[in-house]
Coordinates of C-alpha atoms in Angstrom, one line a residue:
X1 CA 112.2 96.6 99.1
X2 CA 111.8 100.1 97.7
X3 CA 114.1 100.2 94.7
X4 CA 113.2 103.6 93.2
X5 CA 112.0 106.5 95.4
X6 CA 110.6 109.8 94.3
X7 CA 111.2 112.7 96.7
X8 CA 109.2 115.9 96.0
X9 CA 109.9 115.3 92.3
X10 CA 108.9 118.0 89.8
X11 CA 108.9 117.0 86.1
X12 CA 108.6 118.9 82.9
X13 CA 110.8 120.6 80.3
X14 CA 112.4 123.9 79.4
X15 CA 111.2 125.6 76.2
X16 CA 112.7 128.8 75.0
X17 CA 114.2 129.4 78.4
X18 CA 111.0 128.9 80.2
X19 CA 110.2 126.0 82.5
X20 CA 107.0 124.1 81.7
X21 CA 106.0 122.1 84.8
X22 CA 104.0 119.0 84.0
X23 CA 103.7 117.6 87.5
X24 CA 105.2 118.5 90.9
X25 CA 105.5 117.3 94.5
X26 CA 105.6 113.6 93.5
X27 CA 106.4 111.3 96.3
X28 CA 106.2 107.5 95.8
X29 CA 108.2 104.3 95.6
X30 CA 108.5 101.5 93.1
X31 CA 109.2 98.1 94.8
X32 CA 111.3 95.2 93.6
X33 CA 109.5 92.0 92.8
X34 CA 106.4 93.8 91.8
X35 CA 104.7 94.8 88.5
X36 CA 103.7 98.5 88.8
X37 CA 101.5 100.1 86.2
X38 CA 101.3 103.8 85.5
X39 CA 97.8 105.0 84.5
X40 CA 96.5 108.4 83.5
X41 CA 94.8 110.3 80.7
X42 CA 96.7 111.5 77.6
X43 CA 98.8 114.6 78.3
X44 CA 98.9 114.2 82.1
X45 CA 102.7 113.5 82.0
X46 CA 103.2 109.7 82.0
X47 CA 105.9 109.8 79.2
X48 CA 107.6 112.8 80.9
X49 CA 107.7 110.9 84.1
X50 CA 109.2 107.8 82.4
X51 CA 111.8 109.9 80.7
X52 CA 112.8 111.5 84.0
X53 CA 113.0 108.2 85.8
X54 CA 115.2 106.9 82.9
X55 CA 117.6 109.9 83.1
X56 CA 116.6 110.9 79.6
X57 CA 115.7 114.3 80.8
X58 CA 116.5 116.1 84.1
X59 CA 114.0 116.7 86.9
X60 CA 112.9 120.3 87.4
X61 CA 113.0 119.8 91.2
X62 CA 113.2 117.2 93.9
X63 CA 115.1 113.9 93.3
X64 CA 114.9 110.3 92.1
X65 CA 116.7 108.0 94.4
X66 CA 117.7 104.4 93.7
X67 CA 118.5 101.7 96.2
X68 CA 121.9 100.8 94.9
X69 CA 123.6 97.5 96.0
X70 CA 127.1 98.2 97.4
X71 CA 127.6 94.6 98.4
X72 CA 125.3 91.6 98.7
X73 CA 122.4 92.6 101.1
X74 CA 124.1 96.0 101.6
X75 CA 122.3 98.9 99.9
X76 CA 122.3 102.7 99.9
X77 CA 120.0 105.3 98.4
X78 CA 121.7 107.3 95.7
X79 CA 120.5 110.1 93.6
X80 CA 119.9 109.2 89.9
X81 CA 122.1 112.1 88.9
X82 CA 125.1 110.6 90.8
X83 CA 125.4 107.6 88.4
X84 CA 127.6 107.5 85.3
X85 CA 126.2 106.5 82.0
X86 CA 128.0 103.1 82.3
X87 CA 126.5 102.5 85.7
X88 CA 123.0 103.4 84.5
X89 CA 123.4 101.0 81.6
X90 CA 123.8 98.2 84.1
X91 CA 121.1 99.4 86.4
X92 CA 118.1 100.5 84.2
X93 CA 116.7 98.7 81.1
X94 CA 114.3 100.6 78.9
X95 CA 111.7 99.2 76.4
X96 CA 110.1 101.9 74.2
X97 CA 107.0 101.6 72.0
X98 CA 108.8 102.7 68.9
X99 CA 109.8 99.9 66.5
X100 CA 113.5 99.3 66.2
X101 CA 114.8 100.7 62.9
X102 CA 116.8 97.6 61.9
X103 CA 116.3 95.1 59.1
X104 CA 119.4 93.0 58.4
X105 CA 119.7 91.6 61.9
X106 CA 118.6 88.4 63.5
X107 CA 116.9 88.1 66.8
X108 CA 120.0 86.5 68.3
X109 CA 122.1 89.5 67.2
X110 CA 119.6 92.1 68.6
X111 CA 119.2 90.3 71.9
X112 CA 123.0 90.0 72.1
X113 CA 123.2 93.8 71.9
X114 CA 121.8 93.8 75.4
X115 CA 125.2 92.7 76.6
X116 CA 126.9 95.9 75.3
X117 CA 127.3 97.4 78.8
X118 CA 129.7 94.5 79.5
X119 CA 131.4 93.8 76.2
X120 CA 133.8 96.7 76.1
X121 CA 134.7 99.0 73.1
X122 CA 134.6 96.4 70.4
X123 CA 131.3 94.8 71.5
X124 CA 132.6 91.2 71.0
X125 CA 130.4 88.7 72.8
X126 CA 132.0 86.0 74.9
X127 CA 130.6 82.5 75.3
X128 CA 129.1 83.6 78.6
X129 CA 127.5 86.6 76.9
X130 CA 125.9 84.4 74.3
X131 CA 124.6 82.0 77.0
X132 CA 123.0 84.9 78.9
X133 CA 121.4 86.1 75.6
X134 CA 120.1 82.6 74.9
X135 CA 118.7 82.4 78.5
X136 CA 116.9 85.7 77.9
X137 CA 115.4 84.4 74.7
X138 CA 114.2 81.4 76.6
X139 CA 112.6 83.5 79.4
X140 CA 110.2 85.2 77.0
X141 CA 109.5 82.0 75.1
X142 CA 110.8 82.9 71.6
X143 CA 113.3 80.2 71.0
X144 CA 111.5 79.2 67.8
X145 CA 112.1 82.7 66.4
X146 CA 115.9 82.7 67.1
X147 CA 117.1 82.8 63.5
X148 CA 114.4 85.1 62.2
X149 CA 115.2 88.6 60.9
X150 CA 113.8 91.5 62.9
X151 CA 111.8 93.0 60.1
X152 CA 109.8 89.8 59.6
X153 CA 108.3 89.8 63.1
X154 CA 104.8 90.7 64.2
X155 CA 104.4 93.6 66.7
X156 CA 103.9 91.1 69.6
X157 CA 107.0 89.1 68.6
X158 CA 109.1 92.3 68.2
X159 CA 108.0 93.5 71.7
X160 CA 109.1 90.1 73.2
X161 CA 112.5 90.4 71.4
X162 CA 113.0 93.9 72.9
X163 CA 112.2 92.6 76.4
X164 CA 114.6 89.7 75.9
X165 CA 117.3 92.3 74.9
X166 CA 116.6 94.1 78.1
X167 CA 116.7 90.9 80.1
X168 CA 120.1 90.1 78.6
X169 CA 121.2 93.5 79.9
X170 CA 120.7 92.1 83.4
X171 CA 119.4 95.3 85.0
X172 CA 117.5 95.1 88.2
X173 CA 115.1 97.9 87.0
X174 CA 113.1 97.8 83.8
X175 CA 110.9 100.6 82.5
X176 CA 108.5 100.1 79.6
X177 CA 106.5 102.7 77.7
X178 CA 103.1 101.3 76.5
X179 CA 104.5 97.8 75.9
X180 CA 101.0 96.5 74.8
X181 CA 100.3 99.3 72.3
X182 CA 99.2 98.1 68.9
X183 CA 98.9 94.5 70.0
X184 CA 95.8 92.3 69.6
X185 CA 94.0 91.4 72.9
X186 CA 95.5 87.9 73.4
X187 CA 99.0 89.4 72.8
X188 CA 98.3 92.1 75.3
X189 CA 97.4 89.6 77.9
X190 CA 100.4 87.4 77.2
X191 CA 102.7 90.5 77.4
X192 CA 101.3 91.6 80.8
X193 CA 101.4 88.0 82.2
X194 CA 105.1 87.8 81.0
X195 CA 106.1 91.0 82.8
X196 CA 104.3 90.0 86.0
X197 CA 106.0 86.6 86.0
X198 CA 109.4 88.2 85.4
X199 CA 108.9 90.7 88.2
X200 CA 107.9 87.9 90.6
X201 CA 110.4 85.2 89.6
X202 CA 113.4 87.4 88.8
X203 CA 112.7 89.9 91.5
X204 CA 112.9 92.7 88.9
X205 CA 111.6 96.2 89.5
X206 CA 109.2 96.5 86.5
X207 CA 107.4 99.8 85.9
X208 CA 105.3 100.5 82.8
X209 CA 102.8 103.0 81.5
X210 CA 99.6 101.6 79.9
X211 CA 96.2 102.6 78.6
X212 CA 95.0 99.0 79.1
X213 CA 93.3 99.8 82.4
X214 CA 91.4 96.5 82.7
X215 CA 94.5 94.4 82.3
X216 CA 96.4 96.6 84.8
X217 CA 93.5 96.1 87.3
X218 CA 93.8 92.3 87.0
X219 CA 97.6 91.9 86.8
X220 CA 99.4 94.8 88.4
X221 CA 100.6 94.4 92.0
X222 CA 100.5 98.2 92.4
X223 CA 99.1 101.1 90.5
X224 CA 100.2 104.7 90.0
X225 CA 97.4 106.9 88.8
X226 CA 98.5 110.3 87.5
X227 CA 95.9 113.1 87.5
X228 CA 96.5 116.8 87.3
X229 CA 98.2 117.9 90.5
X230 CA 97.8 114.4 92.1
X231 CA 99.5 111.0 92.1
X232 CA 97.6 108.2 93.8
X233 CA 99.5 105.0 94.6
X234 CA 98.2 101.7 95.9
X235 CA 97.1 98.2 95.0
X236 CA 94.1 97.9 92.7
X237 CA 92.0 97.0 95.6
X238 CA 93.1 99.9 97.7
X239 CA 92.5 102.4 94.9
X240 CA 89.1 100.8 94.2
X241 CA 88.0 101.0 97.9
X242 CA 89.0 104.6 98.3
X243 CA 87.1 105.8 95.2
X244 CA 90.2 106.8 93.2
X245 CA 89.5 104.3 90.3
X246 CA 85.8 105.2 90.1
X247 CA 86.8 108.9 89.8
X248 CA 89.3 108.1 87.0
X249 CA 87.2 105.5 85.0
X250 CA 83.6 106.4 85.3
X251 CA 81.9 108.5 82.6
X252 CA 78.5 108.6 81.0
X253 CA 77.9 105.0 80.0
X254 CA 81.0 103.6 81.8
X255 CA 80.7 102.0 85.2
X256 CA 83.5 100.7 87.4
X257 CA 82.5 97.7 89.5
X258 CA 84.5 98.0 92.7
X259 CA 83.9 94.5 94.0
X260 CA 85.1 92.7 90.9
X261 CA 87.6 95.4 89.7
X262 CA 85.9 95.3 86.3
X263 CA 84.6 98.0 83.9
X264 CA 81.1 97.7 82.5
X265 CA 79.7 99.6 79.4
X266 CA 76.1 100.6 79.6
X267 CA 74.0 99.7 76.6
X268 CA 71.7 102.4 75.3
X269 CA 68.6 101.7 73.4
X270 CA 68.5 103.1 69.9
X271 CA 65.0 104.4 69.0

């Protein structure tokens, strides 16, 4: 099911009264139950797109529509701008690259903060809230870290905690900005495998930006490739077959193997 739909979306920002358009005429959909990866060169507008989809900044034109559940199996497309902040907090979870600026807090406490859209003014967790937070910790496999303080964690462990916090928020949509940044390769693989599993098993709509192209080719269900004045959407196989990935990846000394969806680096003789 299409969960998020872009309709002639224009993104950018206003600076000193002037609009700076980063990308325009974007039409695409993000599906539930799929891991969708956003690729593109630096400066093409990936972060701006994520901020717009998250309602952190307004669109310059067009609209972002969300398939909103009125009742079980009954949905309607609603504009992102029609939701209140409280509604959005129960609809969209966001995991940023920046490290959380907290020290004297345990993993349990931080994950429990994901329940804040449901806890009311005082933020007191009920037994049910604590159970949901515990289940979120279990989903990402960090039970052994439960009593640790946040500032003692590695980057990979911290990223898993932030994902657990978002899972405790119980939103159908999760956006992630470079979730594998600064991780070693095994941790990158584990993170991407985790997000794919959550999308498939929990039927979440998971959309993330990444520079780890090879991992996206292997693990993403669908790719969005942002280029200047163009957004290409499809499965890795579809974008390989139509030449889109070759155009994006190949440079002098870099070869994209269409059949195997792999990237090969040419070796040059040094004389």
